[in-house]
Structures are given as C-alpha cells and as structure tokens.
Coordinates of C-alpha atoms and ligand atoms in Angstrom, one line a residue:
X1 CA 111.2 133.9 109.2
X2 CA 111.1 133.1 105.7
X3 CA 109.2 134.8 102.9
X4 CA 108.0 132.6 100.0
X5 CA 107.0 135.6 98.1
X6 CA 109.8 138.5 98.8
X7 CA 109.3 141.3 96.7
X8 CA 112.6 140.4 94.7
X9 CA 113.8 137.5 93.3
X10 CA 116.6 136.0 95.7
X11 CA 119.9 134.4 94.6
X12 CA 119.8 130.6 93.9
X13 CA 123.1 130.0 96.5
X14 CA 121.6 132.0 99.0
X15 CA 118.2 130.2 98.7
X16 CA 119.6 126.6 99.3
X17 CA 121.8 128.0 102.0
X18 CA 118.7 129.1 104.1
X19 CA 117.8 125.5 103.5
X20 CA 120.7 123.9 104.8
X21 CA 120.1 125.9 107.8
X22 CA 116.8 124.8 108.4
X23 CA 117.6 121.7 108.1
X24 CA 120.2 122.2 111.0
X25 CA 117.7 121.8 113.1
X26 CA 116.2 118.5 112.4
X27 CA 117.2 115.1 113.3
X28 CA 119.8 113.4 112.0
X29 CA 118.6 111.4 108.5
X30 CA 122.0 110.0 108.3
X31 CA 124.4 108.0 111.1
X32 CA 122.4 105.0 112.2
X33 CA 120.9 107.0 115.7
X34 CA 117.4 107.9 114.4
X35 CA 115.5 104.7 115.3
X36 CA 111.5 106.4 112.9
X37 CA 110.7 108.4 110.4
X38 CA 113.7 107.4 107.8
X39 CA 115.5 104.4 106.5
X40 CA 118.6 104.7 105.6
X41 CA 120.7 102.3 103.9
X42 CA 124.2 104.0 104.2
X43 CA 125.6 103.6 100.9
X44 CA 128.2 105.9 99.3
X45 CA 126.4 107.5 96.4
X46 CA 122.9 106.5 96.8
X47 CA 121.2 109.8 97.7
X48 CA 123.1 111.4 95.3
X49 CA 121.9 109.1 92.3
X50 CA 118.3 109.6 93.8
X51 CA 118.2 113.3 93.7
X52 CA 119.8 113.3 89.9
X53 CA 116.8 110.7 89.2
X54 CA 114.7 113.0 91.1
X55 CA 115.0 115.8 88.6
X56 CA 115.3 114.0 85.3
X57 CA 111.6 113.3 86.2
X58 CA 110.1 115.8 88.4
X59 CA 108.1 117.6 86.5
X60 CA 106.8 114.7 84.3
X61 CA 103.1 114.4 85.1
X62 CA 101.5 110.6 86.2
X63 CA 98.4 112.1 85.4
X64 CA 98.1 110.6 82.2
X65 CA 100.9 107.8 80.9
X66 CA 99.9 108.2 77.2
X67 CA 101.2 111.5 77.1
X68 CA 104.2 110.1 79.2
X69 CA 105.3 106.5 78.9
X70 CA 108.6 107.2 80.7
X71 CA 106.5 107.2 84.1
X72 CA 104.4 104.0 82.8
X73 CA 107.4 102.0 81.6
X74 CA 109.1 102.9 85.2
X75 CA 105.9 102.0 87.2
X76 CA 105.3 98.8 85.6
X77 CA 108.9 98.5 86.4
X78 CA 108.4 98.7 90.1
X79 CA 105.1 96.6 90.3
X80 CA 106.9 94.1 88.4
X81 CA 109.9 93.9 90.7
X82 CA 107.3 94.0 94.0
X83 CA 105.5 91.2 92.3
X84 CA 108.8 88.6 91.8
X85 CA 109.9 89.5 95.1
X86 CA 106.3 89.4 97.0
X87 CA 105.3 85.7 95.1
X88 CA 103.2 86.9 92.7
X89 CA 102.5 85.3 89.7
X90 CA 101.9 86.5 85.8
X91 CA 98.1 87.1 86.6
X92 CA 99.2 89.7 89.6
X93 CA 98.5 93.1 88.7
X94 CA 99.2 96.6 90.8
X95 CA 99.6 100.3 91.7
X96 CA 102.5 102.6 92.5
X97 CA 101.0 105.0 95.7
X98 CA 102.4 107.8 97.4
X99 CA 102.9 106.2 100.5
X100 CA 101.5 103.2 102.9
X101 CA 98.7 105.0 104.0
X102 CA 97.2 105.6 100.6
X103 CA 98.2 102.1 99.8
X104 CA 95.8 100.8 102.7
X105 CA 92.9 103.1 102.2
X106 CA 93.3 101.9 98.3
X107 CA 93.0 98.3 99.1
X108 CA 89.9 99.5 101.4
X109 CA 88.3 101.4 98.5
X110 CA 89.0 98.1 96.3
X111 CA 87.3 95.9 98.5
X112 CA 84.4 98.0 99.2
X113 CA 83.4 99.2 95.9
X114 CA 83.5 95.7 94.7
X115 CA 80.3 95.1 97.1
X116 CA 78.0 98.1 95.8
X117 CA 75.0 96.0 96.7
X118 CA 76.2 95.9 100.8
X119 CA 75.0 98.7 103.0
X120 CA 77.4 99.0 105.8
X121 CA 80.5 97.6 104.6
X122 CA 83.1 96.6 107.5
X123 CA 86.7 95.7 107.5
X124 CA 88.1 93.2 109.9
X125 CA 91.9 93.9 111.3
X126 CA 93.8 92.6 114.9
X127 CA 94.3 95.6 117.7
X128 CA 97.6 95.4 116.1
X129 CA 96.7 96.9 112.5
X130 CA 98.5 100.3 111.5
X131 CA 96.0 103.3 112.0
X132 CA 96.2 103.8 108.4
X133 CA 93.4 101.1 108.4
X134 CA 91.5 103.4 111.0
X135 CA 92.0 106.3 108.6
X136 CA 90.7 104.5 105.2
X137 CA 87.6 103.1 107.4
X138 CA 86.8 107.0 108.5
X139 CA 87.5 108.5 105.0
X140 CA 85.6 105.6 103.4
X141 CA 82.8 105.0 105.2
X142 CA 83.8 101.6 106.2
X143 CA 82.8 99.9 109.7
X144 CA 86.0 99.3 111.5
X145 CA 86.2 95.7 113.8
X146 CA 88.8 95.6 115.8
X147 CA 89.9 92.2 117.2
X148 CA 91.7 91.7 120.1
X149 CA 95.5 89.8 119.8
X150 CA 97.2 87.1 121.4
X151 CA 100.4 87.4 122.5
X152 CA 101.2 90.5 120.3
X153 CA 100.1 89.1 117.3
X154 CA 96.1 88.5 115.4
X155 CA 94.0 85.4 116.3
X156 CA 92.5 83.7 113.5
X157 CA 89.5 82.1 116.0
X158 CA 89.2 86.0 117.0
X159 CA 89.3 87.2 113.2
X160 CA 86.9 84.5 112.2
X161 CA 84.6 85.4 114.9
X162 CA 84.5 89.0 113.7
X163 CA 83.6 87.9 110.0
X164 CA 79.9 88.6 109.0
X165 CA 77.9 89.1 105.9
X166 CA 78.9 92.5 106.1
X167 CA 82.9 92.4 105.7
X168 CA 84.5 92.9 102.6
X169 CA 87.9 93.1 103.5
X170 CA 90.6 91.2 106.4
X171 CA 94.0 92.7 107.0
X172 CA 96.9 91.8 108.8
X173 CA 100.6 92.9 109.1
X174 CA 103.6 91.5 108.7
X175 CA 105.0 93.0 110.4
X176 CA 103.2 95.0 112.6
X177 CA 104.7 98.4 113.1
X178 CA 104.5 98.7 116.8
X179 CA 106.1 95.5 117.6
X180 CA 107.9 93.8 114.8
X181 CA 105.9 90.7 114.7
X182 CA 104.2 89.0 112.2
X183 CA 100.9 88.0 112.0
X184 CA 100.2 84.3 111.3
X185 CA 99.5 85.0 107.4
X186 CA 98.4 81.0 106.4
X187 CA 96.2 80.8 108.9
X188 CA 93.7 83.9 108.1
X189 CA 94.8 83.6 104.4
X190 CA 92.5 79.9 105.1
X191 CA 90.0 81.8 106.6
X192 CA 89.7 84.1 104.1
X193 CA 89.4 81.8 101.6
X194 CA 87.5 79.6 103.5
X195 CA 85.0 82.6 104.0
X196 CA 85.0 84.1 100.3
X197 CA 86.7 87.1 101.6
X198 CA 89.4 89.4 100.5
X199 CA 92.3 89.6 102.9
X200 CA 95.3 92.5 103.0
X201 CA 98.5 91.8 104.1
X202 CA 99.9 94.7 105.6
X203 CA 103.6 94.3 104.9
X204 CA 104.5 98.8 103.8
X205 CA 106.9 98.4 107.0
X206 CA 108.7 95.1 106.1
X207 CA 107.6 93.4 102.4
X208 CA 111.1 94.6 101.2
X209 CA 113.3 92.7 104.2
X210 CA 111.0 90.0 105.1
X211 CA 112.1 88.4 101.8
X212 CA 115.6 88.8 102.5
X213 CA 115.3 88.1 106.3
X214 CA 113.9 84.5 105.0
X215 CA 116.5 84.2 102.5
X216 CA 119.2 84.6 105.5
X217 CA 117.4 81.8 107.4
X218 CA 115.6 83.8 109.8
X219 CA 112.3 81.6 111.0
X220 CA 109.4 83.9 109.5
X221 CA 106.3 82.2 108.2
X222 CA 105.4 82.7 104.6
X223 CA 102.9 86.4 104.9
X224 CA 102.8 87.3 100.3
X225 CA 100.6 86.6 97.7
X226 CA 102.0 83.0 97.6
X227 CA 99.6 82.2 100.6
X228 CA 96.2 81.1 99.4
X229 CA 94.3 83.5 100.5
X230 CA 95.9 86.3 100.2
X231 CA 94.3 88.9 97.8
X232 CA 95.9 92.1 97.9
X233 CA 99.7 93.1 99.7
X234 CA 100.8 96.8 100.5
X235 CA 104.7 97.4 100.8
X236 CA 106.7 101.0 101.3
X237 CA 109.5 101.1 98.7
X238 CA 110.6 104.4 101.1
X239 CA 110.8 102.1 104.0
X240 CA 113.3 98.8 103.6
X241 CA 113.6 99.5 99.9
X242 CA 115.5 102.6 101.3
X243 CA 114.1 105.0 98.2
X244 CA 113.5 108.6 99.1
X245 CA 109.9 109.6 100.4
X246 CA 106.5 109.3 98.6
X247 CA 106.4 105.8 97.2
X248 CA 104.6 102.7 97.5
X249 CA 103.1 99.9 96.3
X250 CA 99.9 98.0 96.0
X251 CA 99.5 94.3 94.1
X252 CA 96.3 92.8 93.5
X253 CA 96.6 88.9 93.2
X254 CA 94.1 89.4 89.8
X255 CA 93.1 92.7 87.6
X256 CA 89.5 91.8 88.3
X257 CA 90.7 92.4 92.5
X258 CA 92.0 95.5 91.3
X259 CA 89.0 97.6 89.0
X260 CA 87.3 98.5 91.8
X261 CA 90.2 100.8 93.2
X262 CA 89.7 102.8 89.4
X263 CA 88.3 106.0 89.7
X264 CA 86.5 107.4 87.0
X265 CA 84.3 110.3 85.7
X266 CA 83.7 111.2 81.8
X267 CA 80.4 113.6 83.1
X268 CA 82.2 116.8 82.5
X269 CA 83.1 119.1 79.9
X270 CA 87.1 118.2 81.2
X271 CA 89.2 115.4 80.0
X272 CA 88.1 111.9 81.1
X273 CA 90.1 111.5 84.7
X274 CA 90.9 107.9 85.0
X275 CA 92.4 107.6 88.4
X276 CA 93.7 104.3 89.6
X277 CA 95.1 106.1 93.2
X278 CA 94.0 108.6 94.9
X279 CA 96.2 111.8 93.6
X280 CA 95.4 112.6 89.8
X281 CA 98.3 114.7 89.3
X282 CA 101.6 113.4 90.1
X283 CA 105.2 114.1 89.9
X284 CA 107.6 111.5 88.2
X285 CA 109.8 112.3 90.9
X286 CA 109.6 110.0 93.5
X287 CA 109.1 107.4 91.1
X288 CA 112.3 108.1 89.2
X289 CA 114.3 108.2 92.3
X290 CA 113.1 104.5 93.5
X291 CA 113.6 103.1 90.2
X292 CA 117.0 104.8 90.6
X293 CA 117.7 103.5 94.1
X294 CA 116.6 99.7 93.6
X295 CA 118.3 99.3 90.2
X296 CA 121.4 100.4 92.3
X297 CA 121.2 98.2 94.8
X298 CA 120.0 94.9 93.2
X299 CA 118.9 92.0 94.4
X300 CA 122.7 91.3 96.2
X301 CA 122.6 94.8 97.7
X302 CA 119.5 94.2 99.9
X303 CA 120.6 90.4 100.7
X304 CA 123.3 92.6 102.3
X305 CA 121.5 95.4 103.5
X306 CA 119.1 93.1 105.5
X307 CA 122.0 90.8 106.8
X308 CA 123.7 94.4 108.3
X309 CA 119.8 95.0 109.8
X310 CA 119.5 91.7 111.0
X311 CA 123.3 92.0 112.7
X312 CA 122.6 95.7 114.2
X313 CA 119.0 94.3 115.9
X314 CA 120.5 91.0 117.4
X315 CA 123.2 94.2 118.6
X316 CA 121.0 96.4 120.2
X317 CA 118.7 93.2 121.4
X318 CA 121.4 92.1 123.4
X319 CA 121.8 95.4 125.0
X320 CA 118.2 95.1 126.2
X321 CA 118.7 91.9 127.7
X322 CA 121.8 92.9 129.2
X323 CA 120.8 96.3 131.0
X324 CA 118.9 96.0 134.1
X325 CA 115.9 98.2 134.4
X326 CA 114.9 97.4 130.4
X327 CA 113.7 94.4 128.6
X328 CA 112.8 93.1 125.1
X329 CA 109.1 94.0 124.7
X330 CA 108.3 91.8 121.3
X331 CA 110.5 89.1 119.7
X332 CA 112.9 90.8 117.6
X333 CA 112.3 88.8 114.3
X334 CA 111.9 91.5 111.9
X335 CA 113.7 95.2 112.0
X336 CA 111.8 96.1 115.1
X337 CA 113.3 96.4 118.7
X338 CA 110.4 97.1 120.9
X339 CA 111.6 97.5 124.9
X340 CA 109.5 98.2 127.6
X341 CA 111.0 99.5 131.1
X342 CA 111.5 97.4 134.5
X343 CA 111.2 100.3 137.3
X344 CA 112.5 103.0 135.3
X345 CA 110.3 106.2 133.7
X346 CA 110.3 104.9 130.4
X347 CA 110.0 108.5 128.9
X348 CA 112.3 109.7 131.1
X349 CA 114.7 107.1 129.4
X350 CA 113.6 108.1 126.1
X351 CA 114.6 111.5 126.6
X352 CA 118.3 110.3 128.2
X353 CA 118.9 108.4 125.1
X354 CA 118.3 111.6 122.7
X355 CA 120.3 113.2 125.3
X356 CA 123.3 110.7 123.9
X357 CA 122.2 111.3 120.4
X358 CA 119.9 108.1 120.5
X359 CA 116.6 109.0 118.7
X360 CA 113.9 106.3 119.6
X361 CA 110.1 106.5 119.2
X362 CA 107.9 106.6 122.5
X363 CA 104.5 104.6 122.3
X364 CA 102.3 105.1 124.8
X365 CA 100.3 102.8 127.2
X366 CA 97.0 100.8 125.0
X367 CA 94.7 98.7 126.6
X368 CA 96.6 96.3 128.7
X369 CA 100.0 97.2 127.0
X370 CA 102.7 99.0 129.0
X371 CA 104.2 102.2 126.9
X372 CA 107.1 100.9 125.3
X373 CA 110.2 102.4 122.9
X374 CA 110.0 101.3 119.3
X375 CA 112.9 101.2 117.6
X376 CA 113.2 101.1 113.4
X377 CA 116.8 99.7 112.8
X378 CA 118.0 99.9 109.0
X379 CA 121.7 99.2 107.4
X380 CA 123.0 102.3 109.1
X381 CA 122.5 101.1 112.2
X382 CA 125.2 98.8 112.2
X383 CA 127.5 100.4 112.4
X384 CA 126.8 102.3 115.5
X385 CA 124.8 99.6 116.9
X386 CA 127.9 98.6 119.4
X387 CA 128.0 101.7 120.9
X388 CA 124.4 101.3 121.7
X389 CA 124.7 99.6 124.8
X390 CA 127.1 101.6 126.8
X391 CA 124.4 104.3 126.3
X392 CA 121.6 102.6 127.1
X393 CA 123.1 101.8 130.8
X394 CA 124.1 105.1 131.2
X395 CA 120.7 106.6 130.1
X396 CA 119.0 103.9 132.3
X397 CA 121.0 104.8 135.2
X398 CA 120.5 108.4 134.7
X399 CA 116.3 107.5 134.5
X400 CA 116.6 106.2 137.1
X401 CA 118.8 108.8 139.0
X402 CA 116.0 111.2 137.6
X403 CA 113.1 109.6 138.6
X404 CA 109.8 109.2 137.1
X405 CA 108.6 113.0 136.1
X406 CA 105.6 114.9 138.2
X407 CA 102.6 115.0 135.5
X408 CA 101.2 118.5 135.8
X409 CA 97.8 119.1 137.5
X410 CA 95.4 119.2 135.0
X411 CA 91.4 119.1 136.1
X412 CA 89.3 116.8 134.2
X413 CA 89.1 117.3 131.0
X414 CA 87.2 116.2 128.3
X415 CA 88.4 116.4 124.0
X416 CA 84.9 119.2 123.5
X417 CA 87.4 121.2 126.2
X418 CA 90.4 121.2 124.0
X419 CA 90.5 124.8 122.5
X420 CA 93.1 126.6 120.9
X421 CA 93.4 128.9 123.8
X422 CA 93.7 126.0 126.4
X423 CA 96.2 124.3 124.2
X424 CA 98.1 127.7 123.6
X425 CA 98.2 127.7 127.4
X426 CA 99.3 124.0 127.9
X427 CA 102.2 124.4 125.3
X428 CA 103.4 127.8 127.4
X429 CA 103.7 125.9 130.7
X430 CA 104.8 123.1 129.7
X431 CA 107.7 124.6 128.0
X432 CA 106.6 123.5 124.0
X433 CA 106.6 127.5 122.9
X434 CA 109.9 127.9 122.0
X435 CA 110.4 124.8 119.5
X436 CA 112.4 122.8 121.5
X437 CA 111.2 119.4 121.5
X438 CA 114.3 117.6 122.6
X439 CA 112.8 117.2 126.4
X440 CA 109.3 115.4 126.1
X441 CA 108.9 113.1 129.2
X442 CA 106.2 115.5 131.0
X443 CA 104.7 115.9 127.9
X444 CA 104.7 112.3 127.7
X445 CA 103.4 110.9 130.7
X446 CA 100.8 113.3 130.1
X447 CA 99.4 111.9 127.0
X448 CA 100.0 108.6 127.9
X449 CA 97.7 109.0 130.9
X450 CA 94.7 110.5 128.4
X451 CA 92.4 108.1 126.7
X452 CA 92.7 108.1 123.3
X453 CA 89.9 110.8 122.5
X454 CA 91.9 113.3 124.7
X455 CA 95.2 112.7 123.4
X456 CA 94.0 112.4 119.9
X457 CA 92.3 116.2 120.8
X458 CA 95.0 117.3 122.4
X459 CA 97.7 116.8 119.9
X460 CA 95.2 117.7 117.1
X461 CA 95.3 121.2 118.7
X462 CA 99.0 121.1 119.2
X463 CA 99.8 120.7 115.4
X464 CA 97.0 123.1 115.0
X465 CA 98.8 125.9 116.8
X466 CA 102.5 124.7 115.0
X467 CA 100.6 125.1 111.3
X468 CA 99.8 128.6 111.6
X469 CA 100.9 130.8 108.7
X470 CA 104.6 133.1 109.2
X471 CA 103.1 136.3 109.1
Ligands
PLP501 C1 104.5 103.0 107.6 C2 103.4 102.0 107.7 C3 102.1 102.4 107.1 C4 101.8 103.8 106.6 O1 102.7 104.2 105.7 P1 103.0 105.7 105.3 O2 103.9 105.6 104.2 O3 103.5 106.4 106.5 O4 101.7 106.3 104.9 C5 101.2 101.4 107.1 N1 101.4 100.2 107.7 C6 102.6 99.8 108.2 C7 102.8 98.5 108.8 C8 103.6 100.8 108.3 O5 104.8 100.5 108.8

C-alpha cells in the first residue's frame, strides 16, 4: 500500500524506487510484444529526450499563451507540421487536444454549435466508428446514426441514406481501429459536399503512417483534408507519431469550421476563460515532449519507422495465413493485424499467446462479427515479429489442446441487476480478486456472450470495485 500523504517527507531515491516497482507489474511498454495501449518506435534515446522535454515544460500552464508563448510557438508548431503532412493548405487552421477522444468530441462540439438554430442535432458515422464518437454524442447531446458497413468498411449509399435535415456532422476512419481498414474517404467527402455537410475523418489511429505508408507505395486511397469534402481530420501524435501520452491534434480545413469549438464566458467576476479544447488548464508537458519526439525523428525517421511497421505486419500476416486454426480477419493495409479463429477458443488463444509473452487485444463478438484479436504493430515490432510465428502455432495448438473454456452459470441477468455486491461476488469466483489478470478466457467468453448493456454494466462495476481508495 502506498501513502500519498505519510506523515514525513520520504527520500526522493526511495520514492522513484517504489515506482519502479510498480511498474514491475505492468506490461511491457518496450520490446515489440505488446500489440495496444503504446507505440513504440524503438529508438535509442527517444524516451530519454521526451522526458528532459517533459520537464523543461511541465509546469508551464496552456491556460493562457499570452502569459506563455513558449507553449503557443510549440503548438502552432505541431498544427503546422499535422497540416503539411495531412494536405492542408495555408487557410487550414487547428487544435492541439489531449488525446483522440477529446479530439472527436471537439469536432462534434464544432459541428453542432455551428447549427444553434437545429433542435436535435445528429451525427452520422459507419458501425465501424471509434466509440469516442458514441461518447461525444452522449456528452453532447448529439443523436448518434449508426450505419451499417460493407465488407468492414462504411457505405456511402448507407451514409447518404442516413443524412437528414438534422445532421450536422459525418465521420469516418481511416483507419478504423478495430480492423485496420480504411474507409472510402472520396466517396463520402462527395457526399458531404454534395449534401452541404461537414465530414470528420477519423484518422487519431493512423493520420501519422498513412502518409508514409502511401509514400512507400502501399495502395491506400487518399482519406486528408486534400479530399473535397473533407472538413475537419483528428490524428494521435501519441499513436504513430510515437510521442509520449496526452497529445493530439485537430485541423479545421477553415478558421470559420473552427469558432464554434471556442468556448467562452466573460460573465464572471474571474478572468475571461477562452477555451478552444475542453481542459482550461494544461501542462506544457506533453506538448514539449512531442515537439521533442517529432523534431527528432524528422520526416526520414518516420519514412523509416513506417517501412519497419509495414515489414513486421506483412511478418506476422504471414503467420496467420500460415497457422492452421487462425486466419487474417481484415486486409492488413494499415498497422492493424486483425485475426479471427478457425475451430479454436479464440480467447483461449489470446491467453496462450500472453502465456509466450505475446500481448494481443481481444474484441468481442458485434452483430454478425465473430470476436477477433487486434493487433497494434509499431517499429518495435520488427524486430521480434519473426519469432511471432513459431508462437502463434504453439499457442494455437495448445488452444486447442485446452479446449474452448466452460462459461460459468450465471441466471439471467439484466445491467439494473449489476450491483457492487454481485460484481464483488463475480470477481471472487471467477478468480479477478487477487489482481492477476494474466488468465482472462472465462472472463472472456463471458462478456462476449452479454449484449452490450450487460457487458458495458458489468465492466462498469468491475472498474468500480478496482477504483476504490487505499485505505
Ligand atoms: C485511439 C483512437 C481514438 C481515441 O483516442 P484516445 O487518444 O484513446 O482518446 C479515436 N479514434 C481512433 C480511430 C483511435 O484509434
């Protein structure tokens, strides 16, 4: 247990020690074998650079860039850099976010405040769309039309269909998170148009490689702000632009797209807060460290970067196609490898590959969609990516060896039955109380069998009974 307020102050070295520690027991951030959650680029020096970045700005304050123009000069900086690279143009404008999410619920905000007059404002995305969109609709207020996709990837006669005189905003990834795939950008960036619509391109997973993946020759269609269209694109600098945690960025293909994302209030006895994200104060920090991190790597560095990803997912790819009992789920065109299973419990085989060290990300069953294992590959990977596939036959043939797991009786339940006391119980029989997370197919195959309501109750309540205070 840990004290954040002992009694006495405690020594610096011994501080950072207990750190270390902790950190023992997380996954591995570094040696290409954690497929989610981090991208790392695997070069000598980088993190080191980013944390000395890191503290020169920390404390600096985004709040207000008057009474810090370090932070402006260095966001204009990254916008500017997102902008070449993303085809914009001199007339694009944008904002450095904390993160994808905010980015999407930014663009949201954008394109509904710019209709005050409408009275249920709706936003159109494919099946496909991050649940960052699902979150911005909820905390905005927005309508949320789904559309179904074809063949993994948004229809454009579907979207169009799904347009009324209510929607304010279209979005679309590329790629898509779950499966790597891009949506067809030109076609809805028409329709858009075509419709006097805006229209979001989702591209926080892979706006910083799908340049570079083009540039290498891989067949992607055009997805920035050079498509007509196109109004407003989101990309993660802490994804493919391998800078540490907490920044992204949002471009607006005009300033007048972007004033409605501005919040502001004079009508207090405070200072004026004139907001253009969502946090008012904000460390310099993160912003620091990615300015750090891409002026490092240059333009060269990430033609190289990508050219190891693209090498390490044709790698493991292969290994899919090779091992019986797994096969390639989605095209493999971006940074994605997405596998579903042939006959084998395919959590069963998630939990066999962590058993080798292999760190993939289970998604469950949607709609007609089988569960499948998502992979995020970055540079790292490459490295380790040959060792991949002696692994993945070895964890298939233990799956299988295994069988798929019993799912514990449960009787029917419903999300209003979900309390902390039921989930306290769950957790104990199902093993989850002592922290160990490393065996999850029964946990698994038991979400994957709830409909979305109940799992979303379920693992609300889970987290609920992790995030209680250390007494
Ligand atoms: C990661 C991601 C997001 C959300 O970004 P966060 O930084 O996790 O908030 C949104 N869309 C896509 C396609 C993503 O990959």
């Amino acid at each position: 247990m840990i004290d954040a307020l002992p009694e006495k102050p405690v020594p610096g070295d011994q501080i950072l020690a207990e750190l270390r520690a902790l950190r023992e027991a997380d996954l591995p951030t570094h040696g290409g074998r954690l497929f989610a959650y981090v991208y790392d680029p695997a070069v000598d020096g980088l993190d080191e650079l980013a944390r000395q970045a890191y503290a020169v700005s920390a404390s600096v304050n985004g709040l207000d860039p008057t009474a810090f123009p370090s932070l402006l000069a260095m966001e204009n900086a990254l916008v500017g850099a997102a902008a070449r690279l993303l085809g914009g143009d001199p007339a694009t404008v944008g904002s450095v976010t904390s993160g994808g999410t905010e980015s999407l619920i930014l663009a949201v905000k954008a394109a509904r405040d710019a209709h005050p007059d409408l009275t249920d404002p709706r936003l159109v995305v494919p099946s496909t769309a991050h649940a960052a969109f699902a979150k911005a609709a909820h905390y905005l207020r927005v309508g949320l039309d789904v559309v179904p996709v074809k063949d993994l990837r948004a229809d454009p006669a579907a979207m169009a269909a799904a347009i009324g005189p209510q929607t304010v905003l279209v979005a679309a990834s590329a790629p898509s998170y779950a499966h790597g795939v891009v949506d067809p950008i030109p076609a809805i960036g028409a329709l858009a148009l075509e419709r006097g619509v805006r229209f979001h391109v989702d591209a926080c997973f892979g706006g910083w490689i799908l340049p570079y993946l083009r540039r290498l020759g891989a067949d992607l269609p055009p997805f920035d702000l050079s498509v007509p269209g196109v109004t407003s694109i989101s990309v993660d600098l802490h994804k493919y632009a391998y800078t540490p945690k907490g920044v992204s960025i949002l471009l607006h293909r005009t300033e007048e797209l972007r004033r409605p994302q501005y919040f502001a209030y004079a009508d207090w006895p405070g200072y004026t807060m004139i907001n253009p994200v969502i946090s008012s104060t904000r460390s310099g920090g993160p912003i620091a460290a990615a300015l750090a991190t891409m002026r490092s790597i240059g333009d060269t560095g990430y033609l190289s970067l990508a050219t190891a990803t693209r090498e390490a997912v044709q790698i493991l790819s292969s290994a899919v196609t090779s091992v019986d009992g797994v096969r390639l789920y989605a095209p493999p065109e971006t940074g994605v490898v997405c596998l579903a299973s042939d006959g084998v419990d395919l959590f069963v085989l998630a939990d066999e590959l962590a058993a080798r060290g292999w760190h993939t990300q289970p998604q469950m069953a949607y709609r007609d969609l089988p569960p499948t294992i998502h992979l995020t590959v970055t540079a790292s990977v490459r490295p380790t990516a040959d060792a991949f596939a002696a692994d993945l036959a070895a964890a298939v043939a233990a799956a299988r060896a295994r069988g798929p797991v019993e799912i514990p009786e449960l009787p029917p339940l419903t999300p209003d039955m979900i309390t902390p006391e039921f989930i306290a119980g769950l957790a104990e029989g199902l093993g989850l109380g002592g922290g160990d997370f490393s065996r999850m197919a029964e946990v698994n195959s038991l979400l994957n069998v709830a409909p979305p309501a109940l799992r979303e109750a379920l693992l609300t309540g889970f987290l609920s009974l992790l995030q209680h205070p250390s007494q």
